[in-house]
Coordinates of C-alpha atoms in Angstrom, one line a residue:
M1 CA -12.2 -4.3 22.8
T2 CA -9.2 -6.1 24.3
R3 CA -6.9 -7.6 21.8
P4 CA -5.8 -11.2 22.2
A5 CA -2.3 -12.1 23.3
P6 CA 0.1 -12.2 20.5
S7 CA 0.7 -15.5 18.7
L8 CA 3.6 -15.8 16.2
R9 CA 3.0 -17.8 13.0
S10 CA 5.5 -20.4 11.9
H11 CA 7.4 -18.2 9.5
Q12 CA 7.7 -15.4 12.1
R13 CA 9.1 -17.9 14.6
T14 CA 11.5 -19.2 12.0
L15 CA 12.8 -15.6 11.3
M16 CA 13.1 -14.9 15.0
A17 CA 15.4 -18.0 15.4
L18 CA 17.4 -17.1 12.3
V19 CA 18.2 -13.5 13.3
A20 CA 19.0 -14.7 16.8
A21 CA 21.6 -17.1 15.3
M22 CA 22.9 -14.3 13.1
A23 CA 23.2 -12.0 16.1
S24 CA 25.1 -14.7 18.1
G25 CA 27.5 -15.5 15.2
Q26 CA 26.2 -19.0 14.5
A27 CA 24.8 -17.8 11.2
A28 CA 27.1 -14.9 10.5
H29 CA 27.5 -15.9 6.9
V30 CA 23.9 -15.0 6.1
R31 CA 23.6 -11.6 4.4
T32 CA 20.3 -12.1 2.5
I33 CA 17.0 -13.4 3.9
L34 CA 14.2 -14.2 1.4
A35 CA 10.8 -14.4 3.0
A36 CA 8.3 -15.8 0.5
V37 CA 5.0 -15.3 2.4
T38 CA 1.6 -15.9 0.9
P39 CA -0.4 -12.6 0.6
G40 CA -2.2 -11.9 3.8
G41 CA 0.2 -14.3 5.8
G42 CA 1.8 -11.5 7.9
K43 CA 4.9 -10.1 6.2
S44 CA 4.7 -6.7 8.0
L45 CA 5.9 -8.1 11.3
L46 CA 9.1 -9.6 9.9
P47 CA 11.0 -6.3 9.6
V48 CA 10.1 -5.5 13.3
I49 CA 11.4 -9.0 14.4
A50 CA 14.6 -8.6 12.4
A51 CA 15.3 -5.0 13.3
H52 CA 14.7 -5.6 17.0
T53 CA 17.1 -8.5 17.3
L54 CA 19.9 -7.2 14.9
I55 CA 20.0 -3.7 16.2
A56 CA 20.0 -4.8 19.9
A57 CA 22.9 -7.2 19.1
G58 CA 24.9 -4.4 17.3
R59 CA 24.8 -6.2 13.9
V60 CA 23.1 -3.3 12.2
D61 CA 22.6 0.4 13.2
R62 CA 19.3 1.1 11.5
V63 CA 16.5 -0.3 9.3
V64 CA 15.5 1.1 5.9
W65 CA 12.2 -0.3 4.6
V66 CA 11.4 0.3 0.8
V67 CA 7.9 -0.2 -0.4
P68 CA 6.4 -0.1 -3.9
R69 CA 3.7 2.6 -3.2
D70 CA 3.4 5.7 -1.0
S71 CA 0.2 4.4 0.6
L72 CA 2.2 1.5 2.2
R73 CA 4.6 3.8 4.1
L74 CA 2.1 4.6 6.8
Q75 CA 1.4 0.8 7.3
A76 CA 5.2 0.2 7.8
E77 CA 5.3 2.9 10.5
E78 CA 2.3 1.3 12.2
A79 CA 4.0 -2.1 12.3
F80 CA 6.8 -0.6 14.5
A81 CA 4.4 1.5 16.5
D82 CA 2.0 -1.4 17.4
P83 CA 1.8 -1.3 21.3
L84 CA 0.9 -5.0 21.5
W85 CA 4.1 -6.1 19.7
R86 CA 6.2 -3.5 21.5
A87 CA 5.2 -5.1 24.7
A88 CA 5.6 -8.6 23.4
F89 CA 9.2 -8.0 22.1
G90 CA 10.2 -5.4 24.5
H91 CA 11.3 -3.0 21.8
A92 CA 11.1 0.8 21.5
L93 CA 12.0 1.2 17.9
S94 CA 10.3 3.7 15.6
V95 CA 10.7 4.4 12.0
R96 CA 9.4 7.4 10.0
A97 CA 7.9 7.7 6.5
A98 CA 10.5 9.9 4.8
D99 CA 10.7 11.9 1.7
N100 CA 13.9 12.6 -0.2
E101 CA 15.2 15.0 2.4
R102 CA 18.4 15.3 4.4
D103 CA 18.7 13.0 7.4
P104 CA 15.6 10.8 6.6
A105 CA 15.7 8.9 9.9
R106 CA 15.7 12.0 12.1
G107 CA 17.2 10.2 15.1
L108 CA 14.9 7.2 14.9
A109 CA 15.7 3.6 14.2
G110 CA 15.3 4.0 10.5
Y111 CA 13.0 5.2 7.8
V112 CA 10.5 4.0 5.2
T113 CA 10.6 5.1 1.6
T114 CA 9.4 4.0 -1.8
Y115 CA 11.0 2.6 -5.0
Q116 CA 10.1 5.8 -6.7
A117 CA 11.8 8.0 -4.1
V118 CA 15.0 5.9 -4.3
A119 CA 15.0 6.2 -8.1
A120 CA 14.4 10.0 -7.8
A121 CA 17.4 10.5 -5.4
P122 CA 19.6 7.4 -5.6
A123 CA 22.7 9.2 -4.3
L124 CA 20.9 10.2 -1.1
H125 CA 19.8 6.7 -0.2
L126 CA 23.1 5.1 -1.2
A127 CA 24.9 7.5 1.0
E128 CA 22.6 6.6 3.9
A129 CA 23.2 2.9 3.3
R130 CA 27.0 3.5 3.3
A131 CA 27.1 5.7 6.3
H132 CA 25.2 3.3 8.6
R133 CA 25.2 -0.5 8.9
T134 CA 21.8 -1.0 7.4
L135 CA 19.1 -3.7 7.5
L136 CA 17.5 -3.1 4.1
V137 CA 13.9 -4.4 3.8
V138 CA 12.8 -4.6 0.2
D139 CA 9.0 -5.1 0.3
E140 CA 7.4 -6.9 -2.7
V141 CA 10.8 -7.5 -4.3
H142 CA 9.2 -9.0 -7.3
H143 CA 8.5 -5.5 -8.5
L144 CA 12.3 -5.2 -9.3
P145 CA 13.2 -7.0 -12.6
V146 CA 16.8 -7.7 -13.4
P147 CA 17.7 -5.2 -16.2
G148 CA 18.1 -6.9 -19.6
R149 CA 16.3 -7.8 -22.7
P150 CA 12.8 -9.0 -22.1
G151 CA 11.5 -12.4 -23.3
A152 CA 9.4 -12.9 -26.3
D153 CA 6.2 -13.0 -24.2
E154 CA 6.7 -9.5 -22.8
A155 CA 4.6 -6.7 -24.0
S156 CA 7.3 -4.2 -24.7
A157 CA 11.1 -4.3 -24.4
E158 CA 11.3 -0.5 -24.1
E159 CA 8.7 -0.4 -21.3
A160 CA 10.4 -3.2 -19.3
E161 CA 13.8 -1.6 -19.7
A162 CA 12.4 1.7 -18.6
E163 CA 11.1 0.1 -15.4
A164 CA 14.4 -1.6 -14.8
G165 CA 16.2 1.6 -15.3
A166 CA 13.9 3.6 -13.0
W167 CA 13.8 1.3 -10.0
S168 CA 16.2 -1.6 -10.4
R169 CA 19.2 0.4 -11.4
A170 CA 18.7 2.7 -8.4
M171 CA 18.0 -0.1 -5.9
L172 CA 20.9 -2.4 -6.9
P173 CA 23.8 -0.3 -5.4
V174 CA 21.7 0.3 -2.2
M175 CA 21.2 -3.5 -1.9
E176 CA 24.9 -4.1 -2.3
A177 CA 25.8 -1.4 0.3
A178 CA 23.4 -2.8 2.9
E179 CA 24.8 -4.9 5.7
I180 CA 21.9 -7.4 5.6
G181 CA 19.0 -7.6 3.2
L182 CA 15.5 -8.8 4.0
F183 CA 13.5 -9.4 0.8
L184 CA 9.7 -9.9 1.2
S185 CA 7.3 -11.1 -1.4
G186 CA 4.0 -12.8 -1.8
T187 CA 5.1 -14.3 -5.1
L188 CA 8.5 -15.3 -6.5
E189 CA 7.6 -15.0 -10.1
R190 CA 6.9 -12.1 -12.3
A191 CA 4.1 -12.1 -14.9
D192 CA 6.6 -11.2 -17.6
G193 CA 8.9 -14.1 -16.8
R194 CA 11.9 -12.0 -15.9
R195 CA 14.3 -12.7 -13.0
I196 CA 14.0 -10.7 -9.8
L197 CA 16.7 -8.3 -8.8
G198 CA 18.9 -9.4 -5.9
L199 CA 17.9 -13.1 -5.9
P200 CA 20.2 -15.9 -7.0
Y201 CA 19.2 -18.1 -9.9
K202 CA 20.4 -21.4 -11.3
P203 CA 22.1 -21.4 -14.7
A204 CA 19.6 -21.0 -17.5
A205 CA 18.5 -24.2 -19.2
L206 CA 17.0 -24.6 -22.6
G207 CA 13.2 -24.6 -22.5
R208 CA 13.0 -23.7 -18.8
G209 CA 12.1 -20.5 -17.1
P210 CA 14.2 -18.8 -14.4
E211 CA 14.6 -21.1 -11.3
L212 CA 15.8 -19.8 -7.9
D213 CA 19.0 -21.2 -6.4
L214 CA 17.7 -21.8 -2.9
D215 CA 21.1 -23.2 -1.8
A216 CA 23.1 -20.1 -2.8
L217 CA 25.9 -19.0 -0.4
G218 CA 24.7 -16.3 2.1
L219 CA 21.0 -16.8 1.4
A220 CA 18.4 -18.0 3.9
V221 CA 14.9 -18.8 2.7
I222 CA 11.8 -18.7 4.8
G223 CA 8.6 -19.9 3.1
Y224 CA 4.9 -19.6 4.2
S225 CA 2.4 -21.0 1.7
R226 CA -1.3 -20.6 1.6
S227 CA -1.8 -24.2 2.8
Q228 CA 0.4 -23.4 5.9
A229 CA -1.6 -20.2 6.5
L230 CA -4.9 -22.1 6.4
A231 CA -3.5 -24.8 8.6
E232 CA -2.5 -22.2 11.2
R233 CA -5.8 -20.3 10.7
A234 CA -3.9 -17.2 9.8
V235 CA -6.1 -16.4 6.8
L236 CA -9.8 -16.8 6.0
P237 CA -11.4 -19.3 3.7
V238 CA -12.6 -17.9 0.4
T239 CA -16.0 -18.4 -1.3
F240 CA -15.9 -17.5 -5.0
G241 CA -19.0 -16.1 -6.6
A242 CA -18.4 -16.9 -10.3
I243 CA -20.8 -15.0 -12.6
D244 CA -21.2 -16.0 -16.2
G245 CA -22.5 -13.6 -18.9
E246 CA -22.8 -12.7 -22.5
A247 CA -21.3 -9.8 -24.4
S248 CA -21.6 -8.2 -27.8
W249 CA -19.3 -5.6 -29.5
L250 CA -18.3 -4.0 -32.8
E251 CA -15.0 -4.8 -34.5
G252 CA -12.3 -2.4 -35.7
G253 CA -13.9 1.0 -35.2
R254 CA -16.9 0.1 -37.4
I255 CA -20.3 1.7 -36.6
A256 CA -23.5 -0.3 -36.2
G257 CA -24.6 0.2 -39.8
D258 CA -21.4 -1.2 -41.4
S259 CA -21.7 -4.8 -40.3
P260 CA -23.6 -7.0 -37.9
R261 CA -22.3 -6.9 -34.4
V262 CA -20.1 -9.6 -32.9
G263 CA -21.8 -11.8 -30.4
P264 CA -23.3 -12.4 -28.0
H265 CA -20.5 -14.6 -26.8
R266 CA -20.3 -16.3 -23.5
L267 CA -17.7 -15.4 -20.9
G268 CA -17.6 -18.9 -19.5
A269 CA -16.8 -20.7 -22.7
G270 CA -14.8 -23.5 -21.0
S271 CA -11.6 -22.8 -22.9
V272 CA -9.7 -19.7 -23.9
R273 CA -10.9 -18.5 -27.3
V274 CA -10.2 -15.6 -29.5
T275 CA -13.4 -14.0 -28.2
T276 CA -12.5 -14.4 -24.5
R277 CA -10.6 -11.1 -24.2
P278 CA -12.9 -8.8 -26.1
A279 CA -15.9 -10.4 -24.3
L280 CA -14.3 -9.7 -20.9
F281 CA -13.3 -6.1 -22.0
T282 CA -16.9 -5.5 -23.0
A283 CA -18.4 -7.1 -19.9
L284 CA -16.4 -4.9 -17.6
R285 CA -17.8 -1.7 -19.2
T286 CA -21.4 -2.5 -19.8
G287 CA -24.4 -4.2 -18.1
F288 CA -22.5 -7.2 -16.8
A289 CA -20.4 -5.0 -14.6
R290 CA -23.5 -3.4 -13.1
D291 CA -24.9 -6.9 -12.4
L292 CA -21.7 -8.1 -10.7
L293 CA -21.6 -4.8 -8.7
S294 CA -25.2 -5.4 -7.6
E295 CA -24.4 -8.9 -6.4
S296 CA -21.4 -7.7 -4.5
F297 CA -23.1 -4.6 -3.0
F298 CA -26.2 -6.4 -1.8
A299 CA -24.1 -9.3 -0.4
T300 CA -22.2 -6.7 1.6
K301 CA -25.4 -5.1 2.7
R302 CA -26.9 -8.4 3.9
L303 CA -23.6 -9.2 5.8
R304 CA -23.6 -5.8 7.5
A305 CA -27.3 -6.1 8.4
R306 CA -26.7 -9.6 10.0
R307 CA -23.7 -8.4 12.0
R308 CA -25.6 -5.3 13.1
S309 CA -28.4 -7.6 14.4
E310 CA -25.9 -9.8 16.2
L311 CA -24.3 -6.8 17.9
G312 CA -27.7 -5.2 18.7
L313 CA -26.8 -2.0 16.8
P314 CA -29.5 0.4 15.8
P315 CA -29.7 1.4 12.1
G316 CA -27.2 4.1 11.1
Q317 CA -24.9 3.6 14.1
M318 CA -21.3 3.3 12.9
A319 CA -19.2 0.4 14.2
R320 CA -16.1 -1.5 13.3
G321 CA -16.3 -5.1 12.1
L322 CA -19.5 -5.0 10.1
G323 CA -17.7 -5.9 6.8
K324 CA -16.6 -3.8 3.9
L325 CA -16.6 -4.0 0.1
L326 CA -13.6 -3.5 -2.2
V327 CA -14.3 -2.9 -5.9
V328 CA -11.3 -3.4 -8.2
A329 CA -12.0 -1.7 -11.6
P330 CA -10.2 -2.2 -14.9
D331 CA -9.4 1.5 -15.4
Q332 CA -10.0 4.9 -13.9
A333 CA -12.9 5.8 -16.2
S334 CA -14.7 2.6 -15.2
A335 CA -13.9 3.2 -11.6
R336 CA -15.7 6.5 -11.7
T337 CA -18.7 4.9 -13.4
Y338 CA -18.8 2.2 -10.7
L339 CA -18.7 4.9 -8.0
T340 CA -21.7 6.7 -9.5
T341 CA -23.6 3.4 -9.8
L342 CA -22.9 2.3 -6.2
R343 CA -23.9 5.8 -4.9
S344 CA -27.2 5.7 -6.9
W345 CA -28.3 2.7 -4.8
M346 CA -28.1 4.7 -1.6
P347 CA -29.5 8.0 -0.2
A348 CA -27.4 10.8 -1.5
Q349 CA -25.8 11.8 1.8
Q350 CA -25.1 8.2 2.8
G351 CA -23.6 7.5 -0.6
E352 CA -21.1 10.4 -0.4
R353 CA -20.0 9.2 3.1
D354 CA -20.0 5.4 2.6
V355 CA -18.6 5.0 -1.0
R356 CA -15.2 6.4 -1.8
L357 CA -12.8 6.4 -4.8
A358 CA -9.1 5.9 -4.5
T359 CA -7.2 6.1 -7.8
S360 CA -3.9 7.7 -8.8
G361 CA -6.0 10.5 -10.5
Q362 CA -7.7 11.5 -7.3
G363 CA -6.1 14.2 -5.1
D364 CA -7.6 12.7 -1.9
A365 CA -6.8 9.0 -2.8
H366 CA -4.5 8.5 0.2
A367 CA -7.0 10.0 2.6
A368 CA -9.7 7.7 1.2
L369 CA -7.4 4.7 1.7
A370 CA -6.6 5.7 5.3
A371 CA -10.3 6.2 6.1
F372 CA -11.2 2.9 4.6
R373 CA -8.5 1.1 6.6
L374 CA -8.8 2.8 10.0
T375 CA -12.4 4.0 10.5
A376 CA -15.9 2.5 10.5
E377 CA -16.9 4.5 7.3
P378 CA -16.5 4.4 4.3
A379 CA -17.8 0.9 3.8
V380 CA -17.1 0.7 0.1
L381 CA -13.9 1.6 -1.7
V382 CA -13.5 1.7 -5.5
T383 CA -10.0 1.5 -6.9
V384 CA -7.9 0.3 -9.8
A385 CA -4.5 -0.8 -8.5
M386 CA -3.7 1.4 -5.5
A387 CA -5.2 -1.0 -3.0
Y388 CA -4.8 -4.4 -4.6
E389 CA -1.3 -5.1 -3.1
G390 CA -0.3 -4.6 0.5
L391 CA -3.5 -2.9 1.7
D392 CA -4.0 -4.0 5.3
A393 CA -7.8 -3.6 5.8
P394 CA -9.0 -6.7 7.7
E395 CA -12.6 -5.4 7.5
V396 CA -12.8 -6.2 3.7
A397 CA -15.2 -9.1 3.5
V398 CA -16.3 -8.8 -0.1
V399 CA -14.4 -8.1 -3.3
A400 CA -15.9 -7.3 -6.6
A401 CA -13.1 -8.4 -9.0
L402 CA -14.0 -6.3 -12.1
T403 CA -10.5 -6.4 -13.5
H404 CA -9.2 -7.7 -16.8
I405 CA -5.8 -8.7 -15.4
R406 CA -5.3 -12.5 -15.1
S407 CA -1.7 -13.0 -14.0
R408 CA -1.6 -15.3 -11.0
P409 CA 0.5 -13.0 -8.7
W410 CA -1.9 -10.1 -9.3
L411 CA -5.0 -12.2 -8.6
E412 CA -3.4 -13.7 -5.5
Q413 CA -2.7 -10.2 -4.1
M414 CA -6.2 -9.1 -4.9
L415 CA -7.7 -12.2 -3.2
A416 CA -5.6 -11.5 -0.1
R417 CA -7.4 -8.2 0.5
A418 CA -10.4 -10.2 1.8
T419 CA -8.6 -13.1 3.6
R420 CA -7.3 -11.1 6.6
V421 CA -8.9 -12.0 9.9
D422 CA -11.0 -9.1 11.3
P423 CA -10.5 -8.7 15.0
H424 CA -13.7 -6.6 15.3
A425 CA -15.9 -9.2 13.5
G426 CA -16.4 -11.7 16.2
P427 CA -15.4 -15.4 16.1
Y428 CA -13.4 -16.8 13.3
D429 CA -16.1 -19.3 12.6
N430 CA -18.4 -16.4 11.5
Q431 CA -15.9 -14.9 9.0
Q432 CA -15.4 -15.7 5.4
A433 CA -14.0 -13.9 2.3
L434 CA -16.4 -13.6 -0.6
V435 CA -15.0 -12.8 -4.1
F436 CA -17.3 -12.1 -7.0
H437 CA -15.7 -12.4 -10.4
P438 CA -16.4 -13.0 -14.1
D439 CA -16.6 -16.7 -14.8
D440 CA -14.1 -16.6 -17.7
P441 CA -11.7 -19.5 -18.4
L442 CA -8.6 -17.6 -17.3
F443 CA -10.0 -16.9 -13.8
A444 CA -11.3 -20.5 -13.6
R445 CA -7.7 -21.7 -14.4
F446 CA -6.3 -19.5 -11.6
R447 CA -8.9 -20.9 -9.2
L448 CA -8.0 -24.5 -10.2
E449 CA -4.3 -23.8 -9.6
L450 CA -4.9 -22.3 -6.3
E451 CA -7.1 -25.2 -5.2
T452 CA -4.5 -27.7 -6.4
E453 CA -1.4 -26.1 -5.1
Q454 CA -2.8 -24.0 -2.2
G455 CA -0.4 -21.2 -3.2
S456 CA 3.0 -22.8 -2.8
S457 CA 5.4 -20.0 -1.8
V458 CA 8.7 -21.1 -3.3
R459 CA 8.3 -22.7 -6.6
P460 CA 10.0 -22.7 -10.0
K461 CA 8.4 -20.9 -12.9
R462 CA 5.7 -23.1 -14.5
E463 CA 5.5 -23.6 -18.2
R464 CA 2.6 -21.9 -19.8
P465 CA 0.0 -24.6 -20.9
A466 CA -0.8 -24.7 -24.5
S467 CA -4.4 -24.3 -25.7
A468 CA -6.0 -26.2 -28.5
I469 CA -8.2 -23.2 -29.3
V470 CA -5.8 -20.3 -28.9
P471 CA -2.4 -21.0 -30.7
E472 CA 0.8 -20.5 -28.7
R473 CA 1.8 -17.7 -31.0
T474 CA -1.1 -15.6 -29.7
P475 CA -0.7 -15.8 -25.9
W476 CA -3.0 -14.1 -23.5
R477 CA -1.9 -10.7 -22.5
D478 CA -3.1 -8.6 -19.5
E479 CA -4.1 -5.7 -21.7
D480 CA -7.1 -4.3 -23.4
P481 CA -8.0 -5.6 -26.9
G482 CA -7.6 -2.8 -29.5
G483 CA -10.2 -1.8 -32.0
I484 CA -13.4 -2.9 -30.5
T485 CA -16.5 -0.9 -29.4
P486 CA -18.4 -2.5 -26.5
L487 CA -22.1 -2.6 -27.0
E488 CA -23.8 -4.6 -24.3
S489 CA -23.5 -7.5 -21.9
N490 CA -25.5 -9.1 -19.1
A491 CA -25.0 -11.7 -16.3
I492 CA -26.8 -15.0 -17.0
G493 CA -25.8 -17.2 -14.0
L494 CA -24.1 -17.2 -10.6
R495 CA -22.5 -20.2 -8.9
Y496 CA -20.5 -20.3 -5.6
A497 CA -17.4 -22.4 -4.8
L498 CA -15.7 -22.6 -1.5
L499 CA -11.9 -22.7 -1.5
R500 CA -10.8 -25.1 1.3
P501 CA -12.3 -23.5 4.4
R502 CA -10.4 -23.6 7.8
L503 CA -12.0 -22.1 10.9
A504 CA -10.1 -20.6 13.8
E505 CA -9.2 -17.9 16.3
P506 CA -8.8 -14.3 15.3
A507 CA -5.2 -13.1 14.7
P508 CA -3.9 -10.1 16.6
V509 CA -4.3 -6.9 14.6
A510 CA -2.8 -3.6 15.5
P511 CA -4.9 -0.6 16.5
A512 CA -4.3 2.7 14.8
P513 CA -1.3 4.3 16.7
E514 CA 0.0 7.6 15.5
P515 CA 3.2 7.0 13.4
P516 CA 6.2 9.3 13.7
S517 CA 5.5 11.1 10.4
V518 CA 2.0 12.0 11.5
T519 CA 3.3 13.2 14.9
E520 CA 5.9 15.3 13.0
R521 CA 3.2 17.0 10.8
T522 CA 1.1 17.7 13.9
L523 CA 4.0 19.3 15.8
R524 CA 5.0 21.4 12.7
Q525 CA 1.4 22.6 12.4
R526 CA 1.3 23.5 16.1
L527 CA 4.6 25.4 15.7
A528 CA 3.2 27.3 12.7
V529 CA 0.1 28.2 14.7
A530 CA 2.2 29.3 17.7
V531 CA 4.3 31.6 15.5
A532 CA 1.3 33.0 13.7
S533 CA -0.4 33.7 17.0
Q534 CA 2.5 35.7 18.4
A535 CA 2.6 37.7 15.1
V536 CA -1.1 38.5 15.4
E537 CA -0.8 39.4 19.1
D538 CA 2.2 41.6 18.6
E539 CA 0.8 43.5 15.7
A540 CA -2.5 44.0 17.6
S541 CA -0.7 45.3 20.7
L542 CA 1.6 47.5 18.6
R543 CA 4.7 45.7 19.9
V544 CA 6.1 45.7 16.3
P545 CA 5.2 47.6 13.1
R546 CA 2.4 46.3 10.9
G547 CA 3.1 45.0 7.4
G548 CA 5.9 43.1 5.7
N549 CA 4.5 39.6 6.7
L550 CA 5.4 39.5 10.3
A551 CA 4.8 35.7 10.6
H552 CA 7.4 35.2 7.9
R553 CA 10.0 37.3 9.9
Y554 CA 9.1 35.4 13.1
N555 CA 9.7 32.1 11.4
A556 CA 13.1 33.4 10.4
V557 CA 13.8 34.5 14.0
L558 CA 12.8 31.1 15.3
K559 CA 15.1 29.3 12.9
R560 CA 18.1 31.5 13.9
V561 CA 17.4 31.1 17.6
L562 CA 17.1 27.3 17.4
G563 CA 19.7 26.8 14.7
K564 CA 17.4 24.7 12.4
G565 CA 14.2 25.0 10.4
R566 CA 11.3 23.0 11.6
A567 CA 11.2 21.1 8.3
T568 CA 14.4 19.3 9.2
M569 CA 13.8 19.0 13.0
T570 CA 13.6 15.6 14.7
L571 CA 10.6 14.8 17.0
P572 CA 12.5 15.9 20.2
E573 CA 13.6 19.1 18.5
L574 CA 10.1 19.9 17.5
E575 CA 8.8 19.3 21.0
A576 CA 11.7 21.5 22.4
A577 CA 10.8 24.3 19.9
L578 CA 7.2 24.3 21.1
A579 CA 8.4 24.4 24.7
W580 CA 10.7 27.4 23.9
L581 CA 7.8 29.3 22.2
E582 CA 5.7 28.8 25.3
R583 CA 8.3 30.6 27.5
N584 CA 9.6 33.3 25.1
R585 CA 8.4 36.0 22.7
L586 CA 9.9 36.1 19.2
S587 CA 9.7 39.9 19.3
D588 CA 12.4 40.0 21.9
H589 CA 14.8 38.3 19.5
L590 CA 14.3 40.4 16.3
D591 CA 18.0 41.5 16.6
R592 CA 18.8 38.0 15.1
L593 CA 17.7 39.5 11.7
D594 CA 20.2 42.4 11.8
G595 CA 22.5 42.4 8.9
D596 CA 20.2 40.3 6.7
A597 CA 19.1 42.5 3.7
R598 CA 15.9 40.5 3.4
Y599 CA 14.7 41.9 6.7
A600 CA 16.4 45.4 6.6
W601 CA 13.0 47.2 6.7
S602 CA 12.1 45.6 10.0
A603 CA 15.5 46.3 11.5
R604 CA 15.3 50.0 10.6
Q605 CA 11.8 50.2 12.1
R606 CA 13.1 48.6 15.3
R607 CA 16.1 50.9 15.6
G608 CA 14.0 54.1 16.0
R609 CA 11.5 54.8 13.3
W610 CA 8.8 53.0 15.1
Q611 CA 7.5 54.6 18.3
P612 CA 4.6 52.5 19.8
E613 CA 3.5 55.3 22.1
R614 CA 3.3 57.8 19.2
A615 CA 1.5 55.3 17.1
A616 CA -1.0 54.6 19.9
G617 CA -1.8 58.3 20.2
R618 CA -2.7 58.9 16.6

């Protein structure tokens, strides 16, 4: 399938003009660029635009891109490797997904790392930022709170301070050492009300939350709201499938014989009540969750069947663009239950292939995420939080929002998983995001705000509305209610609502090029195979004595010959090492181990105790 010619969105064109002015000296005073882009609006191209212009102009030497999760590092590499944008911009920059190792860029234009990695080795990343004029890209900067005492509405002062200490305190000196900062976010407010690290704020005022100082010296702000994205047809319209239900539970650890159960209580009570949170908690773990999963699953199945028919595909043939389902669970235990439920609705072999789990407790979570993003199957992914933010999977057409979290930034990010345009799914007119969710008053409030504001990108913190039913001293918290035992729940109604549809052309989406870190791993594996092959051949042909782990000795020989171990080699060095192995035998260079006590046995054997002819005649 031929991809369409690239078409920049308004915020991308604005950034291109800004960095060109910075490169020419017309905007030399700008040191920080804040790009507030609605989720799904196309943030990942902004670092490519900035790095291409600023590195070519000599304003910076390299780009360092910091992301909140390890699963996003590969997507950052892909943004620079996309051949369509390489041709459009005429750039040849590459970055690599780096661990906390020496020389993380390895001769490329920069590297991608995570907040956790910076916190684990702050001195390494600070030294890199000081040694090179750096364009520092801080992705989802709202994850970094300004260290300090939390407000009264925060869950725990100790937890918030621990987060600030682990990430913010490590990131702050790197931000200060960078030549230019590019801060990206889909929301400029935190659910806990704290200020965001690295952003300027106006002086605090009594009774008002933190308010950004958009006129601060050295700051340039680029905004891209949901309304702009819809007007430019950069995101899909959303249909909400709101499902109401009833739930019953036991209070305070009591057993059924102690007292009558609480409920049934409606989820869609109209206003936030003291029963809203326990009713939602119960619903997500009992029959209601199965009912919502069923609606989501069979809506996805109908969509895929329709698209198969339109494409003329026979049953069972895999293809891109048929539509996928993302299930967001409240916790890992529920996610595993949902996985079992979904697979029970399919033949066993198909269920194992088509439905995958990606949680922090799964060893193959990153592989499941990559397969869901880049291949036709699996068609269903169950997760908790790993995929809600930043996951670039345009084939997601249906979301089952089985989560208790109700903060607006979180819900906006989850919603954006389904609003990306799928280049494999045909005309834009035929695409739409479908989100099934519990019809509780908190989600209804979020929908109303989204419909009213259309996701304004740069806005001051709104005051929390008071409720006549829930007193202000007992605010809603995005946490599980303690001391209740869920009993049962069920869905009792479904209604659909369309969120301002706009129909348009598909946006250009990158194929799946091989990022530098993947190429490195492939070359290292080829080197390991080449060394092991020579070891097996030489032992079999009696060129060297058996025993003592010959492959280990050969690896040491190769390191001495080339002057560097393969774990620290750049891509050109790895390719050169493979070429050297194709022309040379490691057995001819065993003298490189002479004098090393660790390999004294092999040296003695080589100096005369080993006679191949005598061994062959035994």
